[in-house]
Amino acid sequence: MKNGRLIKFLRGAAPFAITLFLWRLGAAWLNPGGMLALIPIFFCTFIRPVPWFAPFGAVMCFLVDYNCNTILYWTSVFCACYAANGIQSVVDLTQARARGAVSFAVLFGLSVIILGAGHINSITGALTGLWTITWVCAMYIPITAIIERTRHD
């Protein structure tokens, strides 16, 4: 009986722990500023909503902003998307195919392009932005698969 409650707790805590792990695992080329943490934030807030994850997601976006030296940029993007998702009734992201990979790619790609538009002074800046978009979007499916495996039987 006690093992069942422990397993249930660990399954409920998994998205939070994965998000913290990805944020803390910041590396210059593979996870700049902990941006991979935006994947579980998007997935667990909009695609497969987890109870109490939205406030946690806002705090984590603030921490990603802190790591990336962007003043409330990712937090603002998250809050705007959360508000737009709550207001609109046309698109149901919980029914998105491929775990919402296209929705995430569009949101993340546009956000990085807008963020980097003022900083593209050389080909290196443009390639860095392109690499970030490509890498984070490519890691979306494996990370969301891990989250789904830990949450379900």
mmCIF file of the C-alpha atoms, coordinates in Angstrom:
data_MODEL
# 
_entry.id   MODEL 
# 
loop_
_atom_site.group_PDB 
_atom_site.id 
_atom_site.type_symbol 
_atom_site.label_atom_id 
_atom_site.label_alt_id 
_atom_site.label_comp_id 
_atom_site.label_asym_id 
_atom_site.label_entity_id 
_atom_site.label_seq_id 
_atom_site.pdbx_PDB_ins_code 
_atom_site.Cartn_x 
_atom_site.Cartn_y 
_atom_site.Cartn_z 
_atom_site.occupancy 
_atom_site.B_iso_or_equiv 
_atom_site.pdbx_formal_charge 
_atom_site.auth_seq_id 
_atom_site.auth_comp_id 
_atom_site.auth_asym_id 
_atom_site.auth_atom_id 
_atom_site.pdbx_PDB_model_num 
ATOM 1   C CA . MET A 1 1   ? 0.000   0.000  0.000   1.00 0.00 ? 1   MET A CA 1 
ATOM 2   C CA . LYS A 1 2   ? 2.759   2.452  0.882   1.00 0.00 ? 2   LYS A CA 1 
ATOM 3   C CA . ASN A 1 3   ? 4.705   1.599  -2.283  1.00 0.00 ? 3   ASN A CA 1 
ATOM 4   C CA . GLY A 1 4   ? 1.666   2.539  -4.357  1.00 0.00 ? 4   GLY A CA 1 
ATOM 5   C CA . ARG A 1 5   ? 1.520   6.000  -2.789  1.00 0.00 ? 5   ARG A CA 1 
ATOM 6   C CA . LEU A 1 6   ? 5.241   6.503  -3.285  1.00 0.00 ? 6   LEU A CA 1 
ATOM 7   C CA . ILE A 1 7   ? 5.009   5.529  -6.965  1.00 0.00 ? 7   ILE A CA 1 
ATOM 8   C CA . LYS A 1 8   ? 2.029   7.841  -7.409  1.00 0.00 ? 8   LYS A CA 1 
ATOM 9   C CA . PHE A 1 9   ? 3.960   10.693 -5.779  1.00 0.00 ? 9   PHE A CA 1 
ATOM 10  C CA . LEU A 1 10  ? 7.050   10.090 -7.933  1.00 0.00 ? 10  LEU A CA 1 
ATOM 11  C CA . ARG A 1 11  ? 4.926   10.000 -11.103 1.00 0.00 ? 11  ARG A CA 1 
ATOM 12  C CA . GLY A 1 12  ? 3.286   13.278 -10.118 1.00 0.00 ? 12  GLY A CA 1 
ATOM 13  C CA . ALA A 1 13  ? 6.618   14.889 -9.271  1.00 0.00 ? 13  ALA A CA 1 
ATOM 14  C CA . ALA A 1 14  ? 8.395   13.709 -12.446 1.00 0.00 ? 14  ALA A CA 1 
ATOM 15  C CA . PRO A 1 15  ? 7.494   16.684 -14.706 1.00 0.00 ? 15  PRO A CA 1 
ATOM 16  C CA . PHE A 1 16  ? 8.646   19.119 -12.017 1.00 0.00 ? 16  PHE A CA 1 
ATOM 17  C CA . ALA A 1 17  ? 11.906  17.219 -11.452 1.00 0.00 ? 17  ALA A CA 1 
ATOM 18  C CA . ILE A 1 18  ? 12.603  16.905 -15.197 1.00 0.00 ? 18  ILE A CA 1 
ATOM 19  C CA . THR A 1 19  ? 12.069  20.646 -15.642 1.00 0.00 ? 19  THR A CA 1 
ATOM 20  C CA . LEU A 1 20  ? 14.434  21.494 -12.791 1.00 0.00 ? 20  LEU A CA 1 
ATOM 21  C CA . PHE A 1 21  ? 17.011  19.042 -14.123 1.00 0.00 ? 21  PHE A CA 1 
ATOM 22  C CA . LEU A 1 22  ? 16.905  20.504 -17.642 1.00 0.00 ? 22  LEU A CA 1 
ATOM 23  C CA . TRP A 1 23  ? 17.127  24.063 -16.324 1.00 0.00 ? 23  TRP A CA 1 
ATOM 24  C CA . ARG A 1 24  ? 20.098  23.225 -14.132 1.00 0.00 ? 24  ARG A CA 1 
ATOM 25  C CA . LEU A 1 25  ? 21.826  21.304 -16.940 1.00 0.00 ? 25  LEU A CA 1 
ATOM 26  C CA . GLY A 1 26  ? 22.812  24.450 -18.802 1.00 0.00 ? 26  GLY A CA 1 
ATOM 27  C CA . ALA A 1 27  ? 25.628  24.127 -21.342 1.00 0.00 ? 27  ALA A CA 1 
ATOM 28  C CA . ALA A 1 28  ? 26.777  26.651 -23.920 1.00 0.00 ? 28  ALA A CA 1 
ATOM 29  C CA . TRP A 1 29  ? 25.933  24.692 -27.092 1.00 0.00 ? 29  TRP A CA 1 
ATOM 30  C CA . LEU A 1 30  ? 23.680  21.886 -25.918 1.00 0.00 ? 30  LEU A CA 1 
ATOM 31  C CA . ASN A 1 31  ? 21.412  23.745 -23.505 1.00 0.00 ? 31  ASN A CA 1 
ATOM 32  C CA . PRO A 1 32  ? 22.087  27.491 -23.608 1.00 0.00 ? 32  PRO A CA 1 
ATOM 33  C CA . GLY A 1 33  ? 20.720  29.087 -20.471 1.00 0.00 ? 33  GLY A CA 1 
ATOM 34  C CA . GLY A 1 34  ? 18.694  25.996 -19.663 1.00 0.00 ? 34  GLY A CA 1 
ATOM 35  C CA . MET A 1 35  ? 16.359  26.526 -22.633 1.00 0.00 ? 35  MET A CA 1 
ATOM 36  C CA . LEU A 1 36  ? 15.545  22.824 -22.813 1.00 0.00 ? 36  LEU A CA 1 
ATOM 37  C CA . ALA A 1 37  ? 13.471  23.415 -19.675 1.00 0.00 ? 37  ALA A CA 1 
ATOM 38  C CA . LEU A 1 38  ? 11.007  25.288 -21.905 1.00 0.00 ? 38  LEU A CA 1 
ATOM 39  C CA . ILE A 1 39  ? 9.988   21.934 -23.423 1.00 0.00 ? 39  ILE A CA 1 
ATOM 40  C CA . PRO A 1 40  ? 8.405   20.444 -20.289 1.00 0.00 ? 40  PRO A CA 1 
ATOM 41  C CA . ILE A 1 41  ? 7.049   23.877 -19.382 1.00 0.00 ? 41  ILE A CA 1 
ATOM 42  C CA . PHE A 1 42  ? 5.176   24.067 -22.696 1.00 0.00 ? 42  PHE A CA 1 
ATOM 43  C CA . PHE A 1 43  ? 4.183   20.406 -22.716 1.00 0.00 ? 43  PHE A CA 1 
ATOM 44  C CA . CYS A 1 44  ? 2.935   20.189 -19.127 1.00 0.00 ? 44  CYS A CA 1 
ATOM 45  C CA . THR A 1 45  ? 1.108   23.522 -19.285 1.00 0.00 ? 45  THR A CA 1 
ATOM 46  C CA . PHE A 1 46  ? -0.563  23.437 -22.706 1.00 0.00 ? 46  PHE A CA 1 
ATOM 47  C CA . ILE A 1 47  ? -0.473  19.930 -24.230 1.00 0.00 ? 47  ILE A CA 1 
ATOM 48  C CA . ARG A 1 48  ? -0.893  17.554 -21.256 1.00 0.00 ? 48  ARG A CA 1 
ATOM 49  C CA . PRO A 1 49  ? -1.792  19.902 -18.383 1.00 0.00 ? 49  PRO A CA 1 
ATOM 50  C CA . VAL A 1 50  ? -0.387  18.945 -15.012 1.00 0.00 ? 50  VAL A CA 1 
ATOM 51  C CA . PRO A 1 51  ? -2.086  20.354 -11.904 1.00 0.00 ? 51  PRO A CA 1 
ATOM 52  C CA . TRP A 1 52  ? -0.192  23.300 -10.412 1.00 0.00 ? 52  TRP A CA 1 
ATOM 53  C CA . PHE A 1 53  ? 2.312   23.353 -13.256 1.00 0.00 ? 53  PHE A CA 1 
ATOM 54  C CA . ALA A 1 54  ? 1.362   26.786 -14.647 1.00 0.00 ? 54  ALA A CA 1 
ATOM 55  C CA . PRO A 1 55  ? 2.689   28.784 -11.650 1.00 0.00 ? 55  PRO A CA 1 
ATOM 56  C CA . PHE A 1 56  ? 5.752   26.533 -11.551 1.00 0.00 ? 56  PHE A CA 1 
ATOM 57  C CA . GLY A 1 57  ? 6.209   27.142 -15.297 1.00 0.00 ? 57  GLY A CA 1 
ATOM 58  C CA . ALA A 1 58  ? 6.114   30.902 -14.795 1.00 0.00 ? 58  ALA A CA 1 
ATOM 59  C CA . VAL A 1 59  ? 8.797   30.681 -12.093 1.00 0.00 ? 59  VAL A CA 1 
ATOM 60  C CA . MET A 1 60  ? 10.909  28.392 -14.286 1.00 0.00 ? 60  MET A CA 1 
ATOM 61  C CA . CYS A 1 61  ? 10.590  30.799 -17.234 1.00 0.00 ? 61  CYS A CA 1 
ATOM 62  C CA . PHE A 1 62  ? 11.852  33.529 -14.916 1.00 0.00 ? 62  PHE A CA 1 
ATOM 63  C CA . LEU A 1 63  ? 14.825  31.308 -14.021 1.00 0.00 ? 63  LEU A CA 1 
ATOM 64  C CA . VAL A 1 64  ? 15.516  30.656 -17.718 1.00 0.00 ? 64  VAL A CA 1 
ATOM 65  C CA . ASP A 1 65  ? 15.441  34.446 -18.187 1.00 0.00 ? 65  ASP A CA 1 
ATOM 66  C CA . TYR A 1 66  ? 17.950  34.750 -15.368 1.00 0.00 ? 66  TYR A CA 1 
ATOM 67  C CA . ASN A 1 67  ? 20.298  32.207 -16.984 1.00 0.00 ? 67  ASN A CA 1 
ATOM 68  C CA . CYS A 1 68  ? 19.953  33.742 -20.462 1.00 0.00 ? 68  CYS A CA 1 
ATOM 69  C CA . ASN A 1 69  ? 20.247  37.359 -19.285 1.00 0.00 ? 69  ASN A CA 1 
ATOM 70  C CA . THR A 1 70  ? 16.941  38.195 -20.941 1.00 0.00 ? 70  THR A CA 1 
ATOM 71  C CA . ILE A 1 71  ? 14.909  40.486 -18.750 1.00 0.00 ? 71  ILE A CA 1 
ATOM 72  C CA . LEU A 1 72  ? 11.508  38.763 -18.394 1.00 0.00 ? 72  LEU A CA 1 
ATOM 73  C CA . TYR A 1 73  ? 11.419  37.755 -22.073 1.00 0.00 ? 73  TYR A CA 1 
ATOM 74  C CA . TRP A 1 74  ? 10.588  34.042 -21.692 1.00 0.00 ? 74  TRP A CA 1 
ATOM 75  C CA . THR A 1 75  ? 8.312   34.811 -18.748 1.00 0.00 ? 75  THR A CA 1 
ATOM 76  C CA . SER A 1 76  ? 6.401   37.307 -20.895 1.00 0.00 ? 76  SER A CA 1 
ATOM 77  C CA . VAL A 1 77  ? 6.143   34.822 -23.772 1.00 0.00 ? 77  VAL A CA 1 
ATOM 78  C CA . PHE A 1 78  ? 4.834   32.160 -21.377 1.00 0.00 ? 78  PHE A CA 1 
ATOM 79  C CA . CYS A 1 79  ? 2.284   34.496 -19.777 1.00 0.00 ? 79  CYS A CA 1 
ATOM 80  C CA . ALA A 1 80  ? 1.095   35.767 -23.172 1.00 0.00 ? 80  ALA A CA 1 
ATOM 81  C CA . CYS A 1 81  ? 0.665   32.204 -24.470 1.00 0.00 ? 81  CYS A CA 1 
ATOM 82  C CA . TYR A 1 82  ? -1.099  31.154 -21.279 1.00 0.00 ? 82  TYR A CA 1 
ATOM 83  C CA . ALA A 1 83  ? -3.484  34.102 -21.568 1.00 0.00 ? 83  ALA A CA 1 
ATOM 84  C CA . ALA A 1 84  ? -4.097  33.497 -25.284 1.00 0.00 ? 84  ALA A CA 1 
ATOM 85  C CA . ASN A 1 85  ? -4.726  29.799 -24.638 1.00 0.00 ? 85  ASN A CA 1 
ATOM 86  C CA . GLY A 1 86  ? -7.228  30.652 -21.915 1.00 0.00 ? 86  GLY A CA 1 
ATOM 87  C CA . ILE A 1 87  ? -9.098  33.228 -24.007 1.00 0.00 ? 87  ILE A CA 1 
ATOM 88  C CA . GLN A 1 88  ? -9.306  31.439 -27.345 1.00 0.00 ? 88  GLN A CA 1 
ATOM 89  C CA . SER A 1 89  ? -11.612 28.536 -28.032 1.00 0.00 ? 89  SER A CA 1 
ATOM 90  C CA . VAL A 1 90  ? -10.680 27.704 -31.638 1.00 0.00 ? 90  VAL A CA 1 
ATOM 91  C CA . VAL A 1 91  ? -7.485  25.679 -31.148 1.00 0.00 ? 91  VAL A CA 1 
ATOM 92  C CA . ASP A 1 92  ? -7.387  22.892 -28.569 1.00 0.00 ? 92  ASP A CA 1 
ATOM 93  C CA . LEU A 1 93  ? -3.718  22.177 -27.915 1.00 0.00 ? 93  LEU A CA 1 
ATOM 94  C CA . THR A 1 94  ? -4.530  19.143 -25.782 1.00 0.00 ? 94  THR A CA 1 
ATOM 95  C CA . GLN A 1 95  ? -5.671  17.398 -28.990 1.00 0.00 ? 95  GLN A CA 1 
ATOM 96  C CA . ALA A 1 96  ? -2.542  18.313 -30.991 1.00 0.00 ? 96  ALA A CA 1 
ATOM 97  C CA . ARG A 1 97  ? -0.812  15.559 -32.957 1.00 0.00 ? 97  ARG A CA 1 
ATOM 98  C CA . ALA A 1 98  ? 2.765   14.485 -32.234 1.00 0.00 ? 98  ALA A CA 1 
ATOM 99  C CA . ARG A 1 99  ? 2.505   15.787 -28.662 1.00 0.00 ? 99  ARG A CA 1 
ATOM 100 C CA . GLY A 1 100 ? 2.214   19.369 -29.952 1.00 0.00 ? 100 GLY A CA 1 
ATOM 101 C CA . ALA A 1 101 ? 5.643   19.396 -31.601 1.00 0.00 ? 101 ALA A CA 1 
ATOM 102 C CA . VAL A 1 102 ? 4.552   21.729 -34.400 1.00 0.00 ? 102 VAL A CA 1 
ATOM 103 C CA . SER A 1 103 ? 2.938   24.158 -31.962 1.00 0.00 ? 103 SER A CA 1 
ATOM 104 C CA . PHE A 1 104 ? 6.092   24.207 -29.862 1.00 0.00 ? 104 PHE A CA 1 
ATOM 105 C CA . ALA A 1 105 ? 8.334   24.649 -32.904 1.00 0.00 ? 105 ALA A CA 1 
ATOM 106 C CA . VAL A 1 106 ? 6.296   27.630 -34.112 1.00 0.00 ? 106 VAL A CA 1 
ATOM 107 C CA . LEU A 1 107 ? 6.178   29.258 -30.681 1.00 0.00 ? 107 LEU A CA 1 
ATOM 108 C CA . PHE A 1 108 ? 9.825   28.640 -29.841 1.00 0.00 ? 108 PHE A CA 1 
ATOM 109 C CA . GLY A 1 109 ? 11.103  29.482 -33.326 1.00 0.00 ? 109 GLY A CA 1 
ATOM 110 C CA . LEU A 1 110 ? 9.246   32.795 -33.462 1.00 0.00 ? 110 LEU A CA 1 
ATOM 111 C CA . SER A 1 111 ? 10.355  33.657 -29.941 1.00 0.00 ? 111 SER A CA 1 
ATOM 112 C CA . VAL A 1 112 ? 14.031  33.018 -30.699 1.00 0.00 ? 112 VAL A CA 1 
ATOM 113 C CA . ILE A 1 113 ? 13.816  34.922 -34.000 1.00 0.00 ? 113 ILE A CA 1 
ATOM 114 C CA . ILE A 1 114 ? 12.216  37.915 -32.261 1.00 0.00 ? 114 ILE A CA 1 
ATOM 115 C CA . LEU A 1 115 ? 14.775  37.749 -29.453 1.00 0.00 ? 115 LEU A CA 1 
ATOM 116 C CA . GLY A 1 116 ? 17.713  37.498 -31.825 1.00 0.00 ? 116 GLY A CA 1 
ATOM 117 C CA . ALA A 1 117 ? 16.518  39.983 -34.448 1.00 0.00 ? 117 ALA A CA 1 
ATOM 118 C CA . GLY A 1 118 ? 18.375  42.865 -32.855 1.00 0.00 ? 118 GLY A CA 1 
ATOM 119 C CA . HIS A 1 119 ? 21.534  40.866 -32.256 1.00 0.00 ? 119 HIS A CA 1 
ATOM 120 C CA . ILE A 1 120 ? 22.248  39.464 -35.689 1.00 0.00 ? 120 ILE A CA 1 
ATOM 121 C CA . ASN A 1 121 ? 25.373  41.431 -36.529 1.00 0.00 ? 121 ASN A CA 1 
ATOM 122 C CA . SER A 1 122 ? 27.233  38.565 -38.095 1.00 0.00 ? 122 SER A CA 1 
ATOM 123 C CA . ILE A 1 123 ? 26.737  35.137 -39.584 1.00 0.00 ? 123 ILE A CA 1 
ATOM 124 C CA . THR A 1 124 ? 27.772  33.636 -36.237 1.00 0.00 ? 124 THR A CA 1 
ATOM 125 C CA . GLY A 1 125 ? 24.785  35.210 -34.468 1.00 0.00 ? 125 GLY A CA 1 
ATOM 126 C CA . ALA A 1 126 ? 22.386  33.947 -37.131 1.00 0.00 ? 126 ALA A CA 1 
ATOM 127 C CA . LEU A 1 127 ? 23.866  30.435 -37.043 1.00 0.00 ? 127 LEU A CA 1 
ATOM 128 C CA . THR A 1 128 ? 23.700  30.364 -33.250 1.00 0.00 ? 128 THR A CA 1 
ATOM 129 C CA . GLY A 1 129 ? 19.999  31.245 -33.350 1.00 0.00 ? 129 GLY A CA 1 
ATOM 130 C CA . LEU A 1 130 ? 19.364  28.655 -36.047 1.00 0.00 ? 130 LEU A CA 1 
ATOM 131 C CA . TRP A 1 131 ? 21.256  26.005 -34.071 1.00 0.00 ? 131 TRP A CA 1 
ATOM 132 C CA . THR A 1 132 ? 19.286  26.819 -30.906 1.00 0.00 ? 132 THR A CA 1 
ATOM 133 C CA . ILE A 1 133 ? 15.943  26.518 -32.712 1.00 0.00 ? 133 ILE A CA 1 
ATOM 134 C CA . THR A 1 134 ? 16.944  23.285 -34.434 1.00 0.00 ? 134 THR A CA 1 
ATOM 135 C CA . TRP A 1 135 ? 18.404  21.627 -31.347 1.00 0.00 ? 135 TRP A CA 1 
ATOM 136 C CA . VAL A 1 136 ? 15.611  22.516 -28.923 1.00 0.00 ? 136 VAL A CA 1 
ATOM 137 C CA . CYS A 1 137 ? 12.910  21.520 -31.424 1.00 0.00 ? 137 CYS A CA 1 
ATOM 138 C CA . ALA A 1 138 ? 14.715  18.229 -32.131 1.00 0.00 ? 138 ALA A CA 1 
ATOM 139 C CA . MET A 1 139 ? 14.852  17.454 -28.409 1.00 0.00 ? 139 MET A CA 1 
ATOM 140 C CA . TYR A 1 140 ? 11.103  18.060 -27.981 1.00 0.00 ? 140 TYR A CA 1 
ATOM 141 C CA . ILE A 1 141 ? 9.947   14.544 -28.916 1.00 0.00 ? 141 ILE A CA 1 
ATOM 142 C CA . PRO A 1 142 ? 12.432  12.602 -26.720 1.00 0.00 ? 142 PRO A CA 1 
ATOM 143 C CA . ILE A 1 143 ? 11.856  14.815 -23.680 1.00 0.00 ? 143 ILE A CA 1 
ATOM 144 C CA . THR A 1 144 ? 8.071   14.684 -23.981 1.00 0.00 ? 144 THR A CA 1 
ATOM 145 C CA . ALA A 1 145 ? 8.253   10.900 -24.438 1.00 0.00 ? 145 ALA A CA 1 
ATOM 146 C CA . ILE A 1 146 ? 10.172  10.642 -21.162 1.00 0.00 ? 146 ILE A CA 1 
ATOM 147 C CA . ILE A 1 147 ? 7.585   12.816 -19.407 1.00 0.00 ? 147 ILE A CA 1 
ATOM 148 C CA . GLU A 1 148 ? 4.704   10.717 -20.742 1.00 0.00 ? 148 GLU A CA 1 
ATOM 149 C CA . ARG A 1 149 ? 6.410   7.436  -19.757 1.00 0.00 ? 149 ARG A CA 1 
ATOM 150 C CA . THR A 1 150 ? 6.971   8.637  -16.208 1.00 0.00 ? 150 THR A CA 1 
ATOM 151 C CA . ARG A 1 151 ? 3.408   9.908  -15.809 1.00 0.00 ? 151 ARG A CA 1 
ATOM 152 C CA . HIS A 1 152 ? 1.492   6.879  -17.156 1.00 0.00 ? 152 HIS A CA 1 
ATOM 153 C CA . ASP A 1 153 ? 1.527   3.171  -16.338 1.00 0.00 ? 153 ASP A CA 1 
# 
